XYZ file of C-alpha atoms in Angstrom:
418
model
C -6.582 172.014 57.208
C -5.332 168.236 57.368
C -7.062 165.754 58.934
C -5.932 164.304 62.459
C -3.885 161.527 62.393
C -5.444 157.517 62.924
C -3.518 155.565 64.942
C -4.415 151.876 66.052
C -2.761 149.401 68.613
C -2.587 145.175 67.754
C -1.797 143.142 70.503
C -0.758 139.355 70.219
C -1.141 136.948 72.140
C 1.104 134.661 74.315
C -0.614 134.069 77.666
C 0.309 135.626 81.169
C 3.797 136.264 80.435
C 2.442 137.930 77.026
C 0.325 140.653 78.852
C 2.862 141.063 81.492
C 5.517 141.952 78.819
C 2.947 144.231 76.672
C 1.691 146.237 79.696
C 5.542 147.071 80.629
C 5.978 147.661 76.664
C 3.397 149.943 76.579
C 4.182 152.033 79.803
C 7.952 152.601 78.361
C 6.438 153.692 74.115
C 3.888 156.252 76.349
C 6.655 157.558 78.997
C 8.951 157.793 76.121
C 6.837 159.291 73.323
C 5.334 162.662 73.783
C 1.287 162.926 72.312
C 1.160 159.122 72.713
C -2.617 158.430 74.455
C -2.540 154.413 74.468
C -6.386 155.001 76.461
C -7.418 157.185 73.285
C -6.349 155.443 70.241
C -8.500 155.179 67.022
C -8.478 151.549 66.965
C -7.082 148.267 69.108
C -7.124 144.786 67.856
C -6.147 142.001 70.994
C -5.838 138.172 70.187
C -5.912 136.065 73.041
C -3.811 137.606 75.974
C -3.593 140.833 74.002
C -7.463 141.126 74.336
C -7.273 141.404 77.685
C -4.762 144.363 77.481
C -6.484 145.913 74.529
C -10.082 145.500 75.914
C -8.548 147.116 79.114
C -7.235 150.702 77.221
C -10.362 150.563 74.635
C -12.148 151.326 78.662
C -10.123 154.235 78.598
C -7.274 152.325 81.807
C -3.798 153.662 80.735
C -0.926 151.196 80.386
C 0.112 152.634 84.620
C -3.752 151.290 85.392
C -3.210 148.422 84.467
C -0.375 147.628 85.543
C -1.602 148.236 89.318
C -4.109 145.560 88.647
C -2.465 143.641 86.950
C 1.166 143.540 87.949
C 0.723 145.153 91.636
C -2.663 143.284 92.071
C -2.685 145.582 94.929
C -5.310 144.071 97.830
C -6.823 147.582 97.955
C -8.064 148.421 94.213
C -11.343 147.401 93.822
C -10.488 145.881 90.607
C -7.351 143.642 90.809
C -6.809 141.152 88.761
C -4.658 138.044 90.068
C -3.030 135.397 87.138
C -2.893 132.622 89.377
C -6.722 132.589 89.065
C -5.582 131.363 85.876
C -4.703 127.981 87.839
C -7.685 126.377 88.836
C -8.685 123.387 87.345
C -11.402 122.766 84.958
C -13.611 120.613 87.572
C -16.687 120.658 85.480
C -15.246 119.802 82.367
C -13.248 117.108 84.271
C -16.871 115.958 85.386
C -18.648 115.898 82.070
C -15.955 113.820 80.789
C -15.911 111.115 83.266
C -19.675 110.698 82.972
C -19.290 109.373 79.623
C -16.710 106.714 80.644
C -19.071 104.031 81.761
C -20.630 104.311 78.003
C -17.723 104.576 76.045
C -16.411 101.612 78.028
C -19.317 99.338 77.035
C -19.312 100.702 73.491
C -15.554 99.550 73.377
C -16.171 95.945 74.373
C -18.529 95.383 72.722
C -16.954 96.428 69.941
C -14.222 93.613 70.449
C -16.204 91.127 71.909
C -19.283 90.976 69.458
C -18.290 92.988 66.236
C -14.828 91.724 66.162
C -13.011 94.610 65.962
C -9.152 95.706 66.851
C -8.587 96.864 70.290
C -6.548 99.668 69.522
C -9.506 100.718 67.410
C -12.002 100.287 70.244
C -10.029 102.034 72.370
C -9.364 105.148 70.173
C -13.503 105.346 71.036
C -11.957 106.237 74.988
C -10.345 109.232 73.701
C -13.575 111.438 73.981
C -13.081 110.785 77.592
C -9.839 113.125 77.973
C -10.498 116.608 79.040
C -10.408 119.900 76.251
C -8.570 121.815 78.492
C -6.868 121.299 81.911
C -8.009 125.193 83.652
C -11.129 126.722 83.960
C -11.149 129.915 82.405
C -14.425 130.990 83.885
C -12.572 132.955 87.147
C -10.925 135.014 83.960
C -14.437 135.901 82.402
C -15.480 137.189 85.946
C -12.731 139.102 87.200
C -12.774 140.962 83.766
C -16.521 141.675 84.046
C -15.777 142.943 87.493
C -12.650 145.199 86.107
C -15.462 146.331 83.189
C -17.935 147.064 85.746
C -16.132 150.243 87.253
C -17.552 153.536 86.872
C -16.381 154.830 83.732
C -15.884 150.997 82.121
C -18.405 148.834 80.781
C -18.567 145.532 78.967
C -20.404 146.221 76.190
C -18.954 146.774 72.650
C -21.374 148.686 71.575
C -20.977 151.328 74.805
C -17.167 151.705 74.027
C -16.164 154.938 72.687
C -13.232 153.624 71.052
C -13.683 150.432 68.210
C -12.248 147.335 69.792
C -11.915 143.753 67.667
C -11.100 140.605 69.718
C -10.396 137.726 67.750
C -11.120 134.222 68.760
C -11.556 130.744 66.211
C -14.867 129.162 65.706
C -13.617 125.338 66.942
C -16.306 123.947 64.051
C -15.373 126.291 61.055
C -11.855 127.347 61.626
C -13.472 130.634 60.606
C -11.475 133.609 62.530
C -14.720 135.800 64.870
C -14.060 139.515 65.065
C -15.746 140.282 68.446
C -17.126 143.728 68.642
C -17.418 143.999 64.667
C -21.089 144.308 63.128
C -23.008 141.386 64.069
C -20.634 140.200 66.819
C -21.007 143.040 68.884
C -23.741 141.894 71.525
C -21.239 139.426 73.076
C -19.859 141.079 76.931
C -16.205 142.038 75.883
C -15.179 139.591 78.407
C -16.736 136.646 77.313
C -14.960 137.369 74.213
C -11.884 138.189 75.629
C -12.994 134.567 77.276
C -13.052 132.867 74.029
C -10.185 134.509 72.614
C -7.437 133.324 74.966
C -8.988 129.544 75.198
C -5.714 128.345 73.815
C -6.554 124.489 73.248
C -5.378 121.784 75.871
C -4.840 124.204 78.233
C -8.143 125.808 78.505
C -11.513 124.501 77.015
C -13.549 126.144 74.504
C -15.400 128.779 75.184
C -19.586 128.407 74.137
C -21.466 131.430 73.184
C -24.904 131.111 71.633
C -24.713 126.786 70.916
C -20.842 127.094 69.084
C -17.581 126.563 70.402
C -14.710 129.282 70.115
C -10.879 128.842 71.025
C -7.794 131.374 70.745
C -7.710 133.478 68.088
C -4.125 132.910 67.358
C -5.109 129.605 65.445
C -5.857 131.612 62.234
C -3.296 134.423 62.368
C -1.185 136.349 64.430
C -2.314 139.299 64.645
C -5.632 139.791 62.405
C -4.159 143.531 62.086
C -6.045 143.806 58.701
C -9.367 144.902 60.787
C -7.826 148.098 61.770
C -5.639 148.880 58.633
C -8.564 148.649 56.910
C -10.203 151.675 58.545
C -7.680 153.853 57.184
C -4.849 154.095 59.536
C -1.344 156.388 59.306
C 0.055 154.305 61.980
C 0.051 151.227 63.347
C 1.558 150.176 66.527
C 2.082 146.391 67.089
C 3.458 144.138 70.149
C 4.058 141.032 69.879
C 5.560 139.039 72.877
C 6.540 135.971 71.736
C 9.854 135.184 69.549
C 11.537 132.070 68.998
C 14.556 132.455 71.383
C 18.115 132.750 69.660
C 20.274 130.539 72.405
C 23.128 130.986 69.975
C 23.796 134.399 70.420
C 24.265 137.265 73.506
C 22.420 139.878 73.870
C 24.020 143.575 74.485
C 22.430 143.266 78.124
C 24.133 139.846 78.314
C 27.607 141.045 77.206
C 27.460 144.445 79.550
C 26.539 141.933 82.534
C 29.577 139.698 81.730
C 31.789 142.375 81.301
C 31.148 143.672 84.746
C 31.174 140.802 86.047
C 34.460 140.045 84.444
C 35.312 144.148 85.722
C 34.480 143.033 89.481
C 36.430 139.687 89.821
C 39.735 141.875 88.285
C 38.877 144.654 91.190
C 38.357 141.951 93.844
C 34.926 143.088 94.317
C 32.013 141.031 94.894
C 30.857 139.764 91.617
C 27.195 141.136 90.481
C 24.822 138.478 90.136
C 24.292 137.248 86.823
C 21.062 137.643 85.090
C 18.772 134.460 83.850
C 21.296 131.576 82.784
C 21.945 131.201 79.321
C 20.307 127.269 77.430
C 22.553 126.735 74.710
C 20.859 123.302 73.873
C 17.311 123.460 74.198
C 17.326 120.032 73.687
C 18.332 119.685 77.327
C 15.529 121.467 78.560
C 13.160 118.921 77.748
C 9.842 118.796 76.221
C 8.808 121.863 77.443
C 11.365 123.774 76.329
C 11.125 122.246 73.020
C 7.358 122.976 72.324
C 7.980 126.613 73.704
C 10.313 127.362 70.640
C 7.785 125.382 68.699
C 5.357 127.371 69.297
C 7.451 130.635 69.177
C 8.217 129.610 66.227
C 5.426 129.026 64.261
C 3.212 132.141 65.515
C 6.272 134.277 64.551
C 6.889 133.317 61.208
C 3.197 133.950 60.114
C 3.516 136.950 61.500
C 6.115 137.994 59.274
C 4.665 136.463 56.182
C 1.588 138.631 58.009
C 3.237 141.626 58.049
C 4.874 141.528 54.637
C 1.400 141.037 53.027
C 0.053 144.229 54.840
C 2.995 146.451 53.727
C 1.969 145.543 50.464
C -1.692 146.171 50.762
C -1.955 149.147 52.795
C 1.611 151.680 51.514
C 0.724 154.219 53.008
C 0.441 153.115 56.700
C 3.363 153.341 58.716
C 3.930 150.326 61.202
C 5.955 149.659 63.876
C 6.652 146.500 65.738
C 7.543 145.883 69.390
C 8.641 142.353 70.609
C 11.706 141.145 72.889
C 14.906 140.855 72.121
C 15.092 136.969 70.745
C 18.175 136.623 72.600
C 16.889 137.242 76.144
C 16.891 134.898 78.343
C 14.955 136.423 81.049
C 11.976 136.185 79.449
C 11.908 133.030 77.542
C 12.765 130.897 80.993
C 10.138 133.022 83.045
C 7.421 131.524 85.584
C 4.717 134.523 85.108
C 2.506 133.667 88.284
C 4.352 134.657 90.981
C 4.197 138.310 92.463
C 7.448 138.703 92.716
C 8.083 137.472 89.527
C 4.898 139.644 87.656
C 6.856 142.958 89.018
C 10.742 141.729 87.640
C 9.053 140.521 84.216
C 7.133 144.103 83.809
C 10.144 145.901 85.271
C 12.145 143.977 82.696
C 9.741 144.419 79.809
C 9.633 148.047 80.183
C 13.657 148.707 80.484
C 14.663 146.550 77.468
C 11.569 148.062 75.413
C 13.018 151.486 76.149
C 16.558 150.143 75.370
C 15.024 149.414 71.856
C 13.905 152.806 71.624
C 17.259 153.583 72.456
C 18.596 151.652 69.478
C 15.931 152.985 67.104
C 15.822 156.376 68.048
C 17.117 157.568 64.441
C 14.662 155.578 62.687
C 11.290 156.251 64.787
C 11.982 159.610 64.961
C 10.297 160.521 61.105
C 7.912 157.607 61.362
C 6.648 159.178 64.582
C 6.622 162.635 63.523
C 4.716 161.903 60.536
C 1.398 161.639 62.961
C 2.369 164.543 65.074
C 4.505 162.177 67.639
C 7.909 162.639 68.977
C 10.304 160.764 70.701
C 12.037 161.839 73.992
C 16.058 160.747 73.734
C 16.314 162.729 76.884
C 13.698 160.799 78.669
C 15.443 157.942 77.148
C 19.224 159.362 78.311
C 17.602 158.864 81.999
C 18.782 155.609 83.268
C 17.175 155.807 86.795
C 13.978 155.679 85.025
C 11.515 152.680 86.437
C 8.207 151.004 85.710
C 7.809 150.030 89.568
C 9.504 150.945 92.623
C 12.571 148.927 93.865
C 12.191 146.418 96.539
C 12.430 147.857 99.784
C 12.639 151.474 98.743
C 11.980 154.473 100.842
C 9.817 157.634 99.619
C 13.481 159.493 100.017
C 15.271 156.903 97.999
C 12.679 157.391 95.458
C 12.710 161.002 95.516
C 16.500 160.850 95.614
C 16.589 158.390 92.518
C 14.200 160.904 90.363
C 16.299 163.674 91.101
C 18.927 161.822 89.350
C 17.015 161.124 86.295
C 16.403 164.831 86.374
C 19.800 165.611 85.877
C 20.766 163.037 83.718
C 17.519 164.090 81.331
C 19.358 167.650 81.860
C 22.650 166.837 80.627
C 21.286 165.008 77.424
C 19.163 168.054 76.499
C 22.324 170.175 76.482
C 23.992 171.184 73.239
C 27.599 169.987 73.150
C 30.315 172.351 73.925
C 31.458 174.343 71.137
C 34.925 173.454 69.942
């Protein structure tokens, strides 16, 4: 009799827009895939905004759960979670710094005045005064302990059912800290989740027990090697942010223009085009510019990453998720807004299953190989949703599933014989 098979989730990181993209990722691989459990896997591994995601199904929430606290944030479930609580400033650590102006001031001049020393190099003493991190990330580490606290949930490690590793850096050591791993498991989950997302300058380090811990994506990508190591015969990994190819169109791209194109020859009103193409990112500025950067850098370690643990562990199959590095949609997107959480999700989950789509042929044996297959009906349906649309009725709803019905129909029917 064989054994079942292991499968294990790694999440990356990449902040709000990150989880946003993985929880509408992971809605489409489960809707499409039948035996796919994403609240009962053997493993998860979450690095910075993929621990919050990962810590999340390791409490046995499905992909839909969370994304009606996190992407409907509906004012009725007890345990919504809001991003913009992401927002508020670091007030304390603005404080702490400030009190040690008057110090470092009089250590400066004195400097000058008495030792006779440069003034740039007194003033380099100043920069202790400058804030590690703009937002407080302490709102984060409470909501999640209220999300843990749920009947069914909890926020200890060692109470999970399911192995979870969150990754975060020790500031002091560079050493990469498996949270939830022997020895590291008596830290809440969501003080770790805490510590793992404390991407530097933006949020400040997070202390547990006297040291100092920041993202975990400072070491590696995806620190998949924890799971793989357990024996694995797949792996599923999402990673949400890719260096963004303004170069080239995507198919999406090229359909909208050609419909566009379609209406103006009709004399029809002209459908409104998706996110505007940058074809210099230079022009975006500074921000745009560290964006790719950064994109860039994370994803090319985590190919160098990925070759490495082809090599070490053959006989694990693993598949990778990430966006298309030609959309546009998701590299110019402002992830706090409501309105904006449901498109990004929405969008997340129709080009993941459009990437399906395109490697249906090739999934299919991988999948199969751990008792998995993959739906191209559910796939062929193309009134398939993540979320409702705007303004639609329970009959509208009803109306559009019907149509998916059919459409799933007529892709399940062998072709007429000749």
């Amino acid at each position: 009799m064989s054994r079942p098979k292991k499968i294990g989730l790694a999440l990356a990181g990449g902040g709000p827009l990150g989880a946003i993209y993985e929880v509408g990722a992971l809605c489409a691989l489960e809707d499409a895939v039948d035996g796919l459990d994403f609240s009962a896997c053997d493993g998860y591994i979450g690095v910075s905004a993929g621990g919050f995601i990962a810590a999340g199904l390791a409490n046995g929430m499905t992909p839909r759960q969370l994304c009606a606290v996190f992407i409907e944030n509906s004012t009725e479930a007890p345990d919504r979670f809001d991003p913009a609580e992401l927002l508020q400033p670091a007030w304390a650590e603005f404080g702490a710094r400030l009190r040690l102006l008057p110090g470092l001031l009089a250590d400066a001049v004195r400097d000058v005045v008495l030792e006779g020393r440069s003034v740039p190099g007194a003033v380099e003493r100043l920069g202790r005064v400058l804030p590690t991190g703009l937002l407080s990330s302490e709102r984060l580490a409470a909501a999640l302990s209220r999300v843990f606290a749920e009947p069914g949930r909890t926020n200890d490690f060692r109470a999970l059912r399911r192995r979870l590793v969150l990754v975060a850096t020790d500031l002091d050591s560079g050493e990469a800290i498996p949270f939830g791993t022997a020895g590291w498991d008596h830290v809440p989950i969501a003080q770790a989740v805490q510590a793992s997302a404390a991407l530097p300058g933006l949020f400040p380090p997070v202390e547990i027990a006297g040291r100092h811990y920041v993202d975990g994506a400072l070491k590696k990508t995806l620190h998949a090697s924890v799971l793989l190591d357990r024996g694995l015969d797949l792996l599923i990994c999402l990673n949400p942010l890719v260096p963004y190819a303004s170069n080239r169109m995507s198919p999406r791209d090229a359909r909208s223009r050609r419909a566009r194109k379609l209406a103006h020859k009709l004399g029809r009103p002209a459908l409104r085009a998706q996110q505007p193409r940058i074809h210099r990112l230079v022009d975006g500025g500074l921000p745009l510019v560290l964006s790719q950067t950064f994109r860039s850098l994370i994803h090319s370690r985590l190919a160098l990453g990925l070759k490495g643990y082809e090599r070490t562990h053959p006989r694990t199959d693993i598949l990778l998720f990430e966006p298309d590095p030609r959309d546009a949609e998701l590299f110019m997107a402002n992830t706090f807004g409501y309105a904006q959480r449901r498109k990004l999700a929405e969008h997340a989950y129709q080009a993941t299953r459009e990437l399906l789509r395109e490697r249906a042929a090739t999934l299919k044996p991988q999948l199969q190989r751990v008792g998995l297959t993959l739906r191209e009906d559910r796939l062929a349906d193309r009134e398939a949703r993540l979320l409702s649309l705007p303004g639609e009725t329970r009959m509208e709803a009803a109306l559009r599933s019907l149509r998916g019905s059919l459409s799933m129909l007529e892709a399940r029917r062998p072709p007429a014989a000749a």
